[in-house]
CSV table of C-alpha atoms and ligand atoms in Angstrom, one decimal:
chain,number,residue,atom,x,y,z
A,1,MET,CA,-49.8,6.7,88.2
A,2,ILE,CA,-47.5,3.7,87.7
A,3,ILE,CA,-48.5,1.6,84.7
A,4,LEU,CA,-48.0,-2.2,85.3
A,5,LYS,CA,-47.1,-4.3,82.3
A,6,SER,CA,-48.6,-7.6,81.3
A,7,LYS,CA,-46.4,-10.6,80.4
A,8,ARG,CA,-47.1,-9.9,76.7
A,9,GLU,CA,-45.9,-6.3,77.1
A,10,ILE,CA,-42.8,-7.3,79.0
A,11,ALA,CA,-42.0,-9.8,76.2
A,12,ILE,CA,-42.0,-6.9,73.8
A,13,MET,CA,-39.8,-4.8,76.1
A,14,ARG,CA,-37.4,-7.8,76.4
A,15,GLU,CA,-37.1,-7.8,72.6
A,16,ALA,CA,-36.5,-4.0,72.5
A,17,GLY,CA,-34.0,-4.4,75.4
A,18,LYS,CA,-32.1,-7.0,73.5
A,19,MET,CA,-31.8,-4.6,70.5
A,20,VAL,CA,-30.4,-2.0,72.9
A,21,TYR,CA,-27.9,-4.5,74.2
A,22,GLN,CA,-26.9,-5.7,70.7
A,23,THR,CA,-26.4,-2.1,69.6
A,24,ARG,CA,-24.2,-1.3,72.6
A,25,LYS,CA,-22.1,-4.4,71.9
A,26,TYR,CA,-21.9,-3.4,68.2
A,27,LEU,CA,-20.7,0.1,69.1
A,28,GLU,CA,-18.1,-1.1,71.5
A,29,ASN,CA,-16.0,-2.2,68.5
A,30,PHE,CA,-15.8,1.4,67.3
A,31,ILE,CA,-14.8,3.2,70.5
A,32,LYS,CA,-11.3,4.1,69.5
A,33,PRO,CA,-9.3,7.3,69.3
A,34,GLY,CA,-10.2,9.3,66.2
A,35,ILE,CA,-13.8,8.4,65.8
A,36,THR,CA,-16.3,11.2,66.2
A,37,THR,CA,-19.4,10.9,68.3
A,38,LYS,CA,-21.4,11.8,65.2
A,39,GLU,CA,-20.0,8.7,63.5
A,40,LEU,CA,-21.0,6.6,66.5
A,41,ASP,CA,-24.5,8.1,66.2
A,42,LYS,CA,-24.8,7.1,62.5
A,43,LEU,CA,-23.6,3.6,63.2
A,44,ALA,CA,-26.1,3.2,66.0
A,45,GLU,CA,-29.0,4.6,64.0
A,46,ASP,CA,-28.3,2.3,61.1
A,47,TYR,CA,-27.8,-0.7,63.3
A,48,ILE,CA,-31.0,-0.1,65.3
A,49,ILE,CA,-33.0,0.2,62.1
A,50,SER,CA,-31.4,-3.0,60.7
A,51,LEU,CA,-32.7,-4.8,63.8
A,52,GLY,CA,-36.2,-3.6,63.1
A,53,GLY,CA,-36.3,-1.0,65.8
A,54,VAL,CA,-36.5,2.8,65.9
A,55,PRO,CA,-34.1,5.0,67.9
A,56,SER,CA,-36.2,6.2,70.9
A,57,PHE,CA,-34.3,9.4,71.4
A,58,LYS,CA,-34.4,10.9,67.9
A,59,ASN,CA,-36.7,13.9,68.0
A,60,TYR,CA,-37.7,13.1,71.6
A,61,GLN,CA,-38.6,16.5,72.9
A,62,GLY,CA,-36.6,17.8,70.0
A,63,PHE,CA,-33.4,15.9,70.6
A,64,PRO,CA,-31.5,16.0,67.3
A,65,SER,CA,-29.8,12.6,67.3
A,66,SER,CA,-30.4,8.9,67.7
A,67,ILE,CA,-28.2,8.3,70.8
A,68,CYS,CA,-26.7,10.4,73.5
A,69,THR,CA,-22.9,10.6,73.6
A,70,SER,CA,-21.4,12.3,76.7
A,71,VAL,CA,-17.7,12.7,76.8
A,72,ASN,CA,-15.6,13.3,79.9
A,73,GLU,CA,-17.1,16.2,81.9
A,74,GLU,CA,-20.4,15.7,80.1
A,75,VAL,CA,-22.8,13.8,82.4
A,76,VAL,CA,-25.8,13.0,80.2
A,77,HIS,CA,-27.6,14.0,77.1
A,78,GLY,CA,-24.5,14.9,75.0
A,79,ILE,CA,-25.4,15.6,71.4
A,80,PRO,CA,-23.3,13.7,68.9
A,81,SER,CA,-20.9,16.0,67.1
A,82,LYS,CA,-17.6,16.3,65.2
A,83,ARG,CA,-15.8,15.9,68.5
A,84,LYS,CA,-13.2,13.2,68.0
A,85,LEU,CA,-12.6,10.8,70.8
A,86,LYS,CA,-9.0,10.8,72.2
A,87,GLU,CA,-6.9,8.3,74.1
A,88,GLY,CA,-7.8,8.5,77.8
A,89,ASP,CA,-11.3,10.0,77.3
A,90,LEU,CA,-14.5,8.6,78.8
A,91,ILE,CA,-17.6,8.2,76.6
A,92,SER,CA,-21.1,7.5,77.9
A,93,LEU,CA,-23.4,5.9,75.3
A,94,ASP,CA,-27.1,6.2,76.2
A,95,LEU,CA,-29.2,4.1,73.9
A,96,GLY,CA,-33.0,3.8,73.4
A,97,VAL,CA,-35.0,1.6,71.1
A,98,TYR,CA,-38.7,1.8,70.3
A,99,TYR,CA,-40.2,-1.5,69.1
A,100,GLN,CA,-43.9,-2.5,68.7
A,101,GLY,CA,-45.1,0.4,70.8
A,102,TYR,CA,-42.6,0.1,73.7
A,103,HIS,CA,-39.3,1.6,74.7
A,104,ALA,CA,-36.0,0.2,76.1
A,105,ASP,CA,-33.3,2.4,77.5
A,106,SER,CA,-29.7,1.6,78.7
A,107,ALA,CA,-26.4,3.4,79.2
A,108,TYR,CA,-22.8,2.5,79.7
A,109,THR,CA,-19.6,4.5,80.0
A,110,TYR,CA,-16.4,3.3,78.4
A,111,GLY,CA,-12.7,4.3,78.4
A,112,VAL,CA,-11.2,5.2,75.1
A,113,GLY,CA,-7.9,3.3,74.9
A,114,LYS,CA,-5.9,3.4,78.1
A,115,ILE,CA,-7.5,5.6,80.8
A,116,LYS,CA,-6.3,6.9,84.2
A,117,GLU,CA,-6.7,4.5,87.1
A,118,GLU,CA,-9.0,6.9,89.0
A,119,TYR,CA,-11.2,6.9,85.9
A,120,GLN,CA,-11.3,3.2,85.7
A,121,LEU,CA,-12.2,3.0,89.4
A,122,LEU,CA,-15.1,5.5,88.8
A,123,LEU,CA,-16.4,3.3,86.0
A,124,THR,CA,-16.1,0.0,88.0
A,125,ARG,CA,-17.7,1.6,91.1
A,126,THR,CA,-20.5,3.3,89.2
A,127,LYS,CA,-21.4,0.1,87.5
A,128,ALA,CA,-21.3,-1.8,90.8
A,129,SER,CA,-23.6,0.8,92.3
A,130,LEU,CA,-26.1,0.1,89.5
A,131,PHE,CA,-26.1,-3.6,90.4
A,132,ALA,CA,-26.3,-2.9,94.1
A,133,GLY,CA,-29.4,-0.9,93.4
A,134,ILE,CA,-30.9,-3.5,91.1
A,135,GLU,CA,-30.3,-6.2,93.8
A,136,GLN,CA,-32.9,-4.4,95.9
A,137,ALA,CA,-35.6,-4.6,93.2
A,138,LYS,CA,-38.2,-7.1,94.4
A,139,PRO,CA,-41.8,-7.1,95.4
A,140,ASN,CA,-42.6,-5.3,98.7
A,141,ASN,CA,-39.4,-3.4,98.7
A,142,TYR,CA,-39.6,0.3,97.9
A,143,ILE,CA,-38.0,2.5,95.3
A,144,SER,CA,-36.0,4.0,98.1
A,145,ASP,CA,-34.4,0.6,98.8
A,146,ILE,CA,-32.8,0.9,95.4
A,147,SER,CA,-31.9,4.5,96.0
A,148,LYS,CA,-30.3,3.8,99.4
A,149,ALA,CA,-28.3,0.8,98.1
A,150,ILE,CA,-26.8,3.0,95.3
A,151,GLU,CA,-25.9,5.8,97.7
A,152,ASN,CA,-24.6,3.5,100.4
A,153,TYR,CA,-22.4,1.7,97.9
A,154,LEU,CA,-20.9,4.9,96.6
A,155,LYS,CA,-20.6,6.8,99.9
A,156,PRO,CA,-17.1,5.6,100.9
A,157,PHE,CA,-15.6,6.9,97.7
A,158,GLY,CA,-16.6,10.5,98.0
A,159,TYR,CA,-18.0,10.9,94.5
A,160,GLY,CA,-20.7,13.4,93.6
A,161,ILE,CA,-24.0,11.6,92.9
A,162,VAL,CA,-26.1,13.7,90.5
A,163,GLU,CA,-29.5,14.5,92.0
A,164,GLU,CA,-31.2,16.5,89.2
A,165,PHE,CA,-31.6,13.5,87.0
A,166,THR,CA,-32.9,10.1,88.1
A,167,GLY,CA,-34.0,6.7,86.9
A,168,HIS,CA,-37.6,6.4,85.8
A,169,GLY,CA,-40.5,4.1,84.8
A,170,ILE,CA,-40.6,3.1,81.1
A,171,GLY,CA,-43.0,1.5,78.7
A,172,LYS,CA,-45.2,3.1,76.0
A,173,ASP,CA,-43.5,6.3,77.1
A,174,LEU,CA,-39.8,6.7,77.4
A,175,HIS,CA,-40.2,8.3,80.8
A,176,GLU,CA,-43.1,7.1,83.0
A,177,LYS,CA,-43.7,7.2,86.8
A,178,PRO,CA,-42.0,6.6,89.2
A,179,TYR,CA,-38.8,8.5,89.6
A,180,VAL,CA,-35.9,6.3,90.7
A,181,PRO,CA,-33.4,8.6,92.5
A,182,ASN,CA,-29.8,7.6,93.1
A,183,PHE,CA,-29.8,8.9,96.7
A,184,PHE,CA,-32.2,8.8,99.6
A,185,TYR,CA,-34.3,11.9,100.2
A,186,ASN,CA,-36.5,11.1,103.2
A,187,ASP,CA,-39.3,9.4,101.3
A,188,LYS,CA,-39.9,5.7,100.9
A,189,GLY,CA,-41.1,6.1,97.4
A,190,GLU,CA,-43.5,3.7,95.7
A,191,LYS,CA,-43.8,0.1,96.7
A,192,LEU,CA,-42.4,-2.3,94.0
A,193,GLU,CA,-44.7,-4.9,92.5
A,194,PRO,CA,-44.6,-7.4,89.7
A,195,GLY,CA,-45.2,-5.8,86.3
A,196,MET,CA,-43.4,-2.6,87.1
A,197,THR,CA,-40.7,-1.7,84.5
A,198,ILE,CA,-38.1,0.8,85.5
A,199,CYS,CA,-34.7,2.2,84.5
A,200,VAL,CA,-32.1,2.3,87.2
A,201,GLU,CA,-29.3,4.7,86.2
A,202,PRO,CA,-26.7,6.2,88.6
A,203,MET,CA,-24.9,9.3,87.2
A,204,VAL,CA,-21.7,9.7,89.2
A,205,ASN,CA,-19.2,12.5,89.1
A,206,LEU,CA,-15.5,12.1,90.0
A,207,GLY,CA,-15.7,15.5,91.8
A,208,SER,CA,-18.6,17.4,93.1
A,209,LYS,CA,-22.3,16.7,92.4
A,210,GLN,CA,-22.8,20.1,90.9
A,211,ILE,CA,-23.9,20.2,87.3
A,212,TYR,CA,-25.1,22.8,84.8
A,213,LEU,CA,-26.9,22.8,81.4
A,214,LYS,CA,-25.0,24.0,78.4
A,215,ASN,CA,-26.3,26.5,75.9
A,216,ASP,CA,-27.5,23.8,73.5
A,217,ASN,CA,-30.2,23.1,76.2
A,218,TRP,CA,-29.3,19.4,76.3
A,219,THR,CA,-25.8,18.7,77.4
A,220,VAL,CA,-25.4,18.3,81.1
A,221,VAL,CA,-21.9,19.0,82.3
A,222,THR,CA,-20.1,18.9,85.7
A,223,ARG,CA,-19.5,22.3,87.2
A,224,ASP,CA,-15.9,21.5,88.1
A,225,ARG,CA,-15.3,19.9,84.7
A,226,LYS,CA,-14.2,16.6,86.2
A,227,VAL,CA,-15.3,13.5,84.5
A,228,SER,CA,-18.6,11.7,85.1
A,229,ALA,CA,-19.9,8.1,84.6
A,230,HIS,CA,-23.4,6.7,83.8
A,231,PHE,CA,-24.6,3.2,83.9
A,232,GLU,CA,-28.2,2.2,83.2
A,233,HIS,CA,-30.3,-0.9,82.8
A,234,MET,CA,-34.0,-1.4,82.3
A,235,ILE,CA,-35.5,-4.0,84.6
A,236,ALA,CA,-38.9,-5.6,85.2
A,237,ILE,CA,-40.1,-6.5,88.7
A,238,THR,CA,-41.0,-10.2,88.7
A,239,ASN,CA,-42.7,-12.4,91.4
A,240,GLU,CA,-39.3,-13.4,92.6
A,241,GLY,CA,-37.3,-10.2,92.2
A,242,TYR,CA,-36.2,-8.7,88.9
A,243,GLU,CA,-35.2,-9.4,85.4
A,244,ILE,CA,-32.7,-7.2,83.5
A,245,LEU,CA,-34.2,-6.5,80.1
A,246,THR,CA,-31.3,-4.7,78.5
A,247,LYS,CA,-28.8,-7.5,78.3
B,301,MG,MG1,-30.9,6.2,79.1
B,302,MG,MG1,-33.2,6.4,81.2
């Protein structure tokens, strides 16, 4: 069942979303060669708490850290570690904040220092696919309109769109109905209506779409070890269209 949110609830989620955005902007200052993902995690945790929020991901189904840090071939759910970022790496930061009973969730991928042109293109295009999807978010459209827009935008580039993980509804729970796939799979999906709050989050591989789960039972990695990008915003469906809550 899809849980529609009231104006009051969306106002809280807007506050939580703003904290996610502020945390992301804060962390951007620290993305440099030599910093470890564990250090980024600590900075994020302290900052989220200083804003009055709680890191959504900490202990979520046993996740050991406050944020997800996925480097290069890691697609999503990377666990912060002593791994040092190097010039030319890609790092995805996936951030969640819990505030007054509601979650906000957003992810962005960054280059560390100077990166290869094909990596920069992957970032630019994955982010553009997110916004192409969001543009379809309006009442009486369907979830699949978002999915199709993402897939169609990416198709010419030949990237691998990850299928095993998708966007999702969000609210009192970090993951609610409906699923928001980044590709079309022959189903219109749910009709969009005002009060729905969803995360749209394409995960896009430079090479093939094949992924696997590492032994830590969290980190998702590309099978061909080529890099991956991930961009996510949390949005609310409004009477007119959408509002991005994580900016
Ligand atoms: Mg996320
Ligand atoms: Mg999400």
